[in-house]
mmCIF file of C-alpha atoms in Angstrom:
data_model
loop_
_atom_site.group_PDB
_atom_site.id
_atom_site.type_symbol
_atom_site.label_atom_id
_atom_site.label_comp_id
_atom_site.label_asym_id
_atom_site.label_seq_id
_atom_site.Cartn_x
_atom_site.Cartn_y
_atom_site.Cartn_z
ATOM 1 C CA UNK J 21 0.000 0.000 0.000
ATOM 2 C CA UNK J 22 1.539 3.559 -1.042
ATOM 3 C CA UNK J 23 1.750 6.491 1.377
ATOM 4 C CA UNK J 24 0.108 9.415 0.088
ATOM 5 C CA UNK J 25 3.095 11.426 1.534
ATOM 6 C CA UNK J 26 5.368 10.019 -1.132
ATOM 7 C CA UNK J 27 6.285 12.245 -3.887
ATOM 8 C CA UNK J 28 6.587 10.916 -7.084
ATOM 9 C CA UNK J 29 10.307 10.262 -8.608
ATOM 10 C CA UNK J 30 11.080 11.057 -12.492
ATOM 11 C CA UNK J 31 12.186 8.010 -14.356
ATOM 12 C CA UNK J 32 16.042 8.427 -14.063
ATOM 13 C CA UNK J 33 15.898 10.392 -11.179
ATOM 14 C CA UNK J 34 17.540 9.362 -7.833
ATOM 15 C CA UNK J 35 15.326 9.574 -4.417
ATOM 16 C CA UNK J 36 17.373 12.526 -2.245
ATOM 17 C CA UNK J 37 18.488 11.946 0.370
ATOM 18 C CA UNK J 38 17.591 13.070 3.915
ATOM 19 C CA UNK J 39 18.898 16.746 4.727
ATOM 20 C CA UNK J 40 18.827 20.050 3.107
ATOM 21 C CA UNK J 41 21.908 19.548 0.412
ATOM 22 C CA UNK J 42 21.287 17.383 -2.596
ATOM 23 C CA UNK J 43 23.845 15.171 -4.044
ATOM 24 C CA UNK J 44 26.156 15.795 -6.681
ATOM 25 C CA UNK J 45 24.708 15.959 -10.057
ATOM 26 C CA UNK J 46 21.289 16.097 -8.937
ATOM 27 C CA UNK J 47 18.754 18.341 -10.883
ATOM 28 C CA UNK J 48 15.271 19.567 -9.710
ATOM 29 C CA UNK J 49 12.285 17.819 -11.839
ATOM 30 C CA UNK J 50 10.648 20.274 -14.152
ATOM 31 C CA UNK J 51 8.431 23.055 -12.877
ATOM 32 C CA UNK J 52 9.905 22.809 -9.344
ATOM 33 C CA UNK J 53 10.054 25.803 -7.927
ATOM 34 C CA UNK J 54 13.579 26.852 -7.900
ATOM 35 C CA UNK J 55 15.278 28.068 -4.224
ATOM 36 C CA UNK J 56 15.817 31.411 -3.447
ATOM 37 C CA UNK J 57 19.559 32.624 -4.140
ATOM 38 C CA UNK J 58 20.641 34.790 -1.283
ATOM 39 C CA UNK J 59 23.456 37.166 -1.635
ATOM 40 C CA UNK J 60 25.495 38.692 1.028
ATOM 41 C CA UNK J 61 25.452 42.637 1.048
ATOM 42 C CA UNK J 62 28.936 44.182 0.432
ATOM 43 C CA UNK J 63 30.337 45.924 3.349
ATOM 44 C CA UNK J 64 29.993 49.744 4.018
ATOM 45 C CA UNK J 65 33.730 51.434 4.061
ATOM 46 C CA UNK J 66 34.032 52.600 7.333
ATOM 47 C CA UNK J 67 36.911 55.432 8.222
ATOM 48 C CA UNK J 68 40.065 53.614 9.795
ATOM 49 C CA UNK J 69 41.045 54.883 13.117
ATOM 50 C CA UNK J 70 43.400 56.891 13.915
ATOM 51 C CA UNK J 71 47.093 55.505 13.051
ATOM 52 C CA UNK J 72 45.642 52.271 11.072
ATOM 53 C CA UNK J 73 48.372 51.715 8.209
ATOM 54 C CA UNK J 74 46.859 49.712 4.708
ATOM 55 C CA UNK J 75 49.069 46.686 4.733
ATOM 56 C CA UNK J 76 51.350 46.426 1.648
ATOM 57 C CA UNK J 77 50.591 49.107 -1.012
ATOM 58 C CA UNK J 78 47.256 48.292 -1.021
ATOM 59 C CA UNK J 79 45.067 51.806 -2.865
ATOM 60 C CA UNK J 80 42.453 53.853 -0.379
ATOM 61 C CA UNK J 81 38.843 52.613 -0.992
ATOM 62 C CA UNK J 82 36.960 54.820 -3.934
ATOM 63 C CA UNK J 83 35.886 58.128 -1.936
ATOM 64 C CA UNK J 84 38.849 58.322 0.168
ATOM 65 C CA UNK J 85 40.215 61.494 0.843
ATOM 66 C CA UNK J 86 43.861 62.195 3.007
ATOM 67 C CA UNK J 87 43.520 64.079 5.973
ATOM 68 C CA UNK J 88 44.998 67.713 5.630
ATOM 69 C CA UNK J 89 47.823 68.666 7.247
ATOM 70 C CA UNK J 90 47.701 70.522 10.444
ATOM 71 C CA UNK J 91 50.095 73.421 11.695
ATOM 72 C CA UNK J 92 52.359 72.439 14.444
ATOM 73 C CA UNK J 93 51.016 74.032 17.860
ATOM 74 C CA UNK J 94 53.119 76.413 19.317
ATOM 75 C CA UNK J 95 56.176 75.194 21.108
ATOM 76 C CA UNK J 96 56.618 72.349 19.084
ATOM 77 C CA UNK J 97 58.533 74.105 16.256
ATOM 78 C CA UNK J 98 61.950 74.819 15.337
ATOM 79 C CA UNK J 99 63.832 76.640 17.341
ATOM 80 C CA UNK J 100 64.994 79.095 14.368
ATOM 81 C CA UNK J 101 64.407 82.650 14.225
ATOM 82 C CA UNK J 102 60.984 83.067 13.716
ATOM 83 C CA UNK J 103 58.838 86.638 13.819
ATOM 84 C CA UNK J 104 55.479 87.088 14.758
ATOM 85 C CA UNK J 105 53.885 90.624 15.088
ATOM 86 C CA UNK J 106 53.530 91.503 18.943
ATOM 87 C CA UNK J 107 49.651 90.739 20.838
ATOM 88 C CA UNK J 108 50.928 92.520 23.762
ATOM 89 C CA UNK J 109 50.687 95.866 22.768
ATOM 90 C CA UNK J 110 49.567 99.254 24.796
ATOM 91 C CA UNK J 111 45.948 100.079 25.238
ATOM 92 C CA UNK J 112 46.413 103.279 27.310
ATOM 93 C CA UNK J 113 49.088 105.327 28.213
ATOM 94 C CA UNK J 114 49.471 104.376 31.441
ATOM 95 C CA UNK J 115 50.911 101.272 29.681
ATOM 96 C CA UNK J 116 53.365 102.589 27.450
ATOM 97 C CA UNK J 117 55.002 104.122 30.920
ATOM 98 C CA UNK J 118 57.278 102.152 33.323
ATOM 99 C CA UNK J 119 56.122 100.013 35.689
ATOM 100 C CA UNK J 120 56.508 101.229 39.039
ATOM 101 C CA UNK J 121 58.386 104.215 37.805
ATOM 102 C CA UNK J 122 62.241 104.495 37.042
ATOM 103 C CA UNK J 123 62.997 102.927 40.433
ATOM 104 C CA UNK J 124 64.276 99.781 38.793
ATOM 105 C CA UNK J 125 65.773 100.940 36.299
ATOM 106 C CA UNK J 126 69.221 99.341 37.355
ATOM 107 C CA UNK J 127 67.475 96.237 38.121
ATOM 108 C CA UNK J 128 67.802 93.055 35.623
ATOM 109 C CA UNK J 129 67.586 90.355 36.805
ATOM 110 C CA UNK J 130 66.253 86.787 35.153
ATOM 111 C CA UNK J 131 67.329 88.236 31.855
ATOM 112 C CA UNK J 132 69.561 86.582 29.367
ATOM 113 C CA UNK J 133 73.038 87.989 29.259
ATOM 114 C CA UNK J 134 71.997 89.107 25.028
ATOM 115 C CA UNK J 135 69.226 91.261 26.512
ATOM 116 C CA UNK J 136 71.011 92.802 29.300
ATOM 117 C CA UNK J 137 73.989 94.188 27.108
ATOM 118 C CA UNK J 138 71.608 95.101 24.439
ATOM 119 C CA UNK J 139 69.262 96.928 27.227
ATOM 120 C CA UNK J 140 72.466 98.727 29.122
ATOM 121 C CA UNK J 141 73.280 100.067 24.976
ATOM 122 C CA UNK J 142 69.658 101.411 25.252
ATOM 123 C CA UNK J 143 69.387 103.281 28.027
ATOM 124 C CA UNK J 144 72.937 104.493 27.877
ATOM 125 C CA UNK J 145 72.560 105.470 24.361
ATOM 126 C CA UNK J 146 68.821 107.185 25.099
ATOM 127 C CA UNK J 147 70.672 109.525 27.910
ATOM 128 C CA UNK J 148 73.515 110.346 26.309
ATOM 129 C CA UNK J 149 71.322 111.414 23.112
ATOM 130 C CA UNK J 150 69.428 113.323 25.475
ATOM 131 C CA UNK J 151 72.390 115.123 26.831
ATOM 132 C CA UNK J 152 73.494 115.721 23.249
ATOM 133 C CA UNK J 153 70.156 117.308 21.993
ATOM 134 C CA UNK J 154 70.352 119.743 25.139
ATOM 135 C CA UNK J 155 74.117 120.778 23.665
ATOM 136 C CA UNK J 156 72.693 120.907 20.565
ATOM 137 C CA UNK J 157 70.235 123.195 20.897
ATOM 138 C CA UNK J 158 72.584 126.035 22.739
ATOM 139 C CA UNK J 159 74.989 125.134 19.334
ATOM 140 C CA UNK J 160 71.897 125.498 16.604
ATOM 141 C CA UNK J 161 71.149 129.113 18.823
ATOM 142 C CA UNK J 162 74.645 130.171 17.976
ATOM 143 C CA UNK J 163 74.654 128.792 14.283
ATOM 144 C CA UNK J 164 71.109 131.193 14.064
ATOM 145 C CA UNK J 165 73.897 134.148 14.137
ATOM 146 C CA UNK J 166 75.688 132.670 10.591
ATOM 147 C CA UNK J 167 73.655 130.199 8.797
ATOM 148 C CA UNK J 168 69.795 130.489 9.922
ATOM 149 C CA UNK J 169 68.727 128.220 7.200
ATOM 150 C CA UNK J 170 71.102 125.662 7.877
ATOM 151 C CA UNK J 171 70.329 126.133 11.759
ATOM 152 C CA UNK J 172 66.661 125.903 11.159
ATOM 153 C CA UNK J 173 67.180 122.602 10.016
ATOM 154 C CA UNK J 174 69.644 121.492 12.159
ATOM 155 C CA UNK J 175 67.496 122.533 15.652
ATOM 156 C CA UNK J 176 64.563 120.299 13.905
ATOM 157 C CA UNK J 177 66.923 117.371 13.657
ATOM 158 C CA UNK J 178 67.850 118.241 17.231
ATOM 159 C CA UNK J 179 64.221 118.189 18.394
ATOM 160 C CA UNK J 180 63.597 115.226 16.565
ATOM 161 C CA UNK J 181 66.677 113.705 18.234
ATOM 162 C CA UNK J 182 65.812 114.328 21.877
ATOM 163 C CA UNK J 183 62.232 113.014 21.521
ATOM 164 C CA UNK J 184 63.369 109.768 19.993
ATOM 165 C CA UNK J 185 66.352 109.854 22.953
ATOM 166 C CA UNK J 186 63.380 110.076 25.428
ATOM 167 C CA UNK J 187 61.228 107.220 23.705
ATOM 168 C CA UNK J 188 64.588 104.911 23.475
ATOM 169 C CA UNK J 189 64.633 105.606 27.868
ATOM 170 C CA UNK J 190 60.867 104.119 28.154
ATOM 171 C CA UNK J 191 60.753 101.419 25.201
ATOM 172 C CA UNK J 192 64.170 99.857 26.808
ATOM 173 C CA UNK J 193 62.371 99.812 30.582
ATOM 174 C CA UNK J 194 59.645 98.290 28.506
ATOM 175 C CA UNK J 195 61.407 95.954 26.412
ATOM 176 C CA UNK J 196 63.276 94.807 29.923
ATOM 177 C CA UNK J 197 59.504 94.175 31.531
ATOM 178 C CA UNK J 198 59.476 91.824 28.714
ATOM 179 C CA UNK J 199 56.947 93.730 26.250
ATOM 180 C CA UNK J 200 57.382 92.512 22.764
ATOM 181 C CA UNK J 201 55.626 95.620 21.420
ATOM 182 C CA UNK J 202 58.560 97.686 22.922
ATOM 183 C CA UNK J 203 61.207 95.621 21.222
ATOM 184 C CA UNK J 204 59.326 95.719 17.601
ATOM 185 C CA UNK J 205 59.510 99.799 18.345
ATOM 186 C CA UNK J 206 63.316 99.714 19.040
ATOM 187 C CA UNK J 207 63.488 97.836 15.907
ATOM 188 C CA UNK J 208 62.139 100.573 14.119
ATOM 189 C CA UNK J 209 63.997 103.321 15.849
ATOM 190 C CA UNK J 210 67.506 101.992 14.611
ATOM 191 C CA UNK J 211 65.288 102.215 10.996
ATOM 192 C CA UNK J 212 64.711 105.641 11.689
ATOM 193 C CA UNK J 213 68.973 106.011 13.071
ATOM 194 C CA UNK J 214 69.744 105.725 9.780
ATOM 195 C CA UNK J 215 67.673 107.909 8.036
ATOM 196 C CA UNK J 216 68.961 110.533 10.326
ATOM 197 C CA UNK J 217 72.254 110.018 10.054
ATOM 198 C CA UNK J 218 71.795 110.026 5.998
ATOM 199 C CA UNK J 219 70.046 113.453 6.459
ATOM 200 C CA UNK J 220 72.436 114.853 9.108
ATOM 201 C CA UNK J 221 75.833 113.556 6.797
ATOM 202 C CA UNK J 222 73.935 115.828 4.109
ATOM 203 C CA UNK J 223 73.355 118.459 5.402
ATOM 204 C CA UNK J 224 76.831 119.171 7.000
ATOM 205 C CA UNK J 225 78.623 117.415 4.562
ATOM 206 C CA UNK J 226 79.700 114.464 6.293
ATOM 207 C CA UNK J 227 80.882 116.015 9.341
ATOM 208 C CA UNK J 228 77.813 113.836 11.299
ATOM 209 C CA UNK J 229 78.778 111.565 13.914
ATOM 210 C CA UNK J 230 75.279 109.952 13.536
ATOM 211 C CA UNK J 231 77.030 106.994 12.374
ATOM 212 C CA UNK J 232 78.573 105.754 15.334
ATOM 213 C CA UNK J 233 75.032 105.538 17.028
ATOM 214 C CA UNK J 234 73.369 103.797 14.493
ATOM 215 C CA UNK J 235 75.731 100.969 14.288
ATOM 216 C CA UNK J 236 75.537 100.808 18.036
ATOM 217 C CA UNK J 237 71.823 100.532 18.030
ATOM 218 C CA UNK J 238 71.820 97.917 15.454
ATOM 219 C CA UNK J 239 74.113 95.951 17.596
ATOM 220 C CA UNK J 240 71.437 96.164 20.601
ATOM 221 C CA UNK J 241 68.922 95.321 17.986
ATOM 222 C CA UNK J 242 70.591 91.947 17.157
ATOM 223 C CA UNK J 243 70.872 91.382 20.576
ATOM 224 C CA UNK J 244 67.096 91.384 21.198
ATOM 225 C CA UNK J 245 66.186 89.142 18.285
ATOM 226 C CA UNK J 246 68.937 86.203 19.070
ATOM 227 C CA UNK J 247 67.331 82.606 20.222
ATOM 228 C CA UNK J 248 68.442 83.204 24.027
ATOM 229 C CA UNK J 249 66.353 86.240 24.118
ATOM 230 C CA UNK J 250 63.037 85.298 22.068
ATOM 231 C CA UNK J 251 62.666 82.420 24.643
ATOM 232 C CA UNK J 252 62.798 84.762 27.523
ATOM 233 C CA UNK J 253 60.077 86.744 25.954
ATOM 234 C CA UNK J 254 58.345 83.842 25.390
ATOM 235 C CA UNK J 255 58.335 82.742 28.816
ATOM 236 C CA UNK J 256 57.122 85.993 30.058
ATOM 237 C CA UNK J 257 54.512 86.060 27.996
ATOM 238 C CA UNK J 258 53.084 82.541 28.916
ATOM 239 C CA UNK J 259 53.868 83.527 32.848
ATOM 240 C CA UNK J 260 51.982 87.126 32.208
#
């Protein structure tokens, strides 16, 4: 007696045996209804993390894009001469003047030896310009007597001398409080040295002894740029 349950077999055909995978060679009877193929997705490229290296020279996944390069933070550069314009500059006038006065005006201590030679050129150069404007002018009264034009404009190069004399005396105290704004200005003053002592050798043919001071101030501006000195600045600006 047949079971009902039985399915029919082609002629040919081998029975299959028990469990999901048929044998080799084995081929569904006509009209079966064929299995469902299943395919696996592909996987979604997913960033690496940070400091994962492609082994080999195996090429970035379409889409891939480098990372951009980032500056170095502060402090972790070279320790060349590098120039950056000065944050710490004066917002009243009470800042441009000493601190505490002229009181310590002998006093230097923590700086590097660079800075203290090129502050003691400073200030000794800013008094004894001082004292030579104040000679000057009693010589440019007498030279009113002979020459007036070329006393008119020696007395303005006179004037013009003893203010900058004065500003050299308050831009060194502030360059030795560690103001980068005050050593940019000094900077420029040696600038503005020479363009006096041009105009001074011109106008009394050559007989100027501007020279001498410019090349002095120049010196004092090395000074203040040299690698000793920028890191003191530094410092006081990240202890301010």
């Amino acid at each position: 007696m047949s079971n009902p349950n039985e399915v029919p077999q082609q002629p040919g055909s081998q029975p299959t045996p028990s469990g999901d995978v048929p044998p080799p060679g084995y081929q569904p009877p006509q009209g079966a209804p064929q299995p469902p193929s299943y395919q696996t997705p592909a996987p979604s490229y997913q960033e690496p993390a940070p400091g994962y290296q492609a082994p080999g020279n195996q090429a970035p996944p379409p889409g891939y894009q480098q990372p951009a390069y980032q500056q170095p933070a502060p402090g972790q550069q070279g320790q060349g001469f590098h120039f950056e314009m000065p944050t710490d500059g004066p917002k009243s006038f009470n800042d441009v003047l000493p601190r505490g006065g002229f009181s310590g005006m002998f006093n230097v201590t923590g700086m590097p030896t660079e800075l203290k030679v090129s502050y003691w050129i400073w200030l000794i150069g800013g008094f004894l310009g001082l004292l030579g404007g104040l000679i000057g002018i009693f010589g440019t009264l007498v030279l009113f007597s002979v020459i007036p034009a070329l006393a008119a404009v020696v007395l303005l190069l006179v004037i013009v001398s003893l203010v900058l004399a004065a500003a050299q005396v308050v831009l060194a105290m502030k360059m030795k409080e560690g103001k980068e704004w005050a050593r940019l200005a000094l900077t420029v003053l040696v600038g503005v040295g020479l363009l006096l002592s041009v105009i001074g050798s011109a106008s009394t043919d050559g007989r100027s002894n501007g020279w001498f001071g410019f090349i002095v101030g120049l010196a004092a501006a090395v000074l203040m740029w040299l690698p000793n000195s920028q890191a003191w600045f530094k410092s006081v600006k990240r202890t301010a």
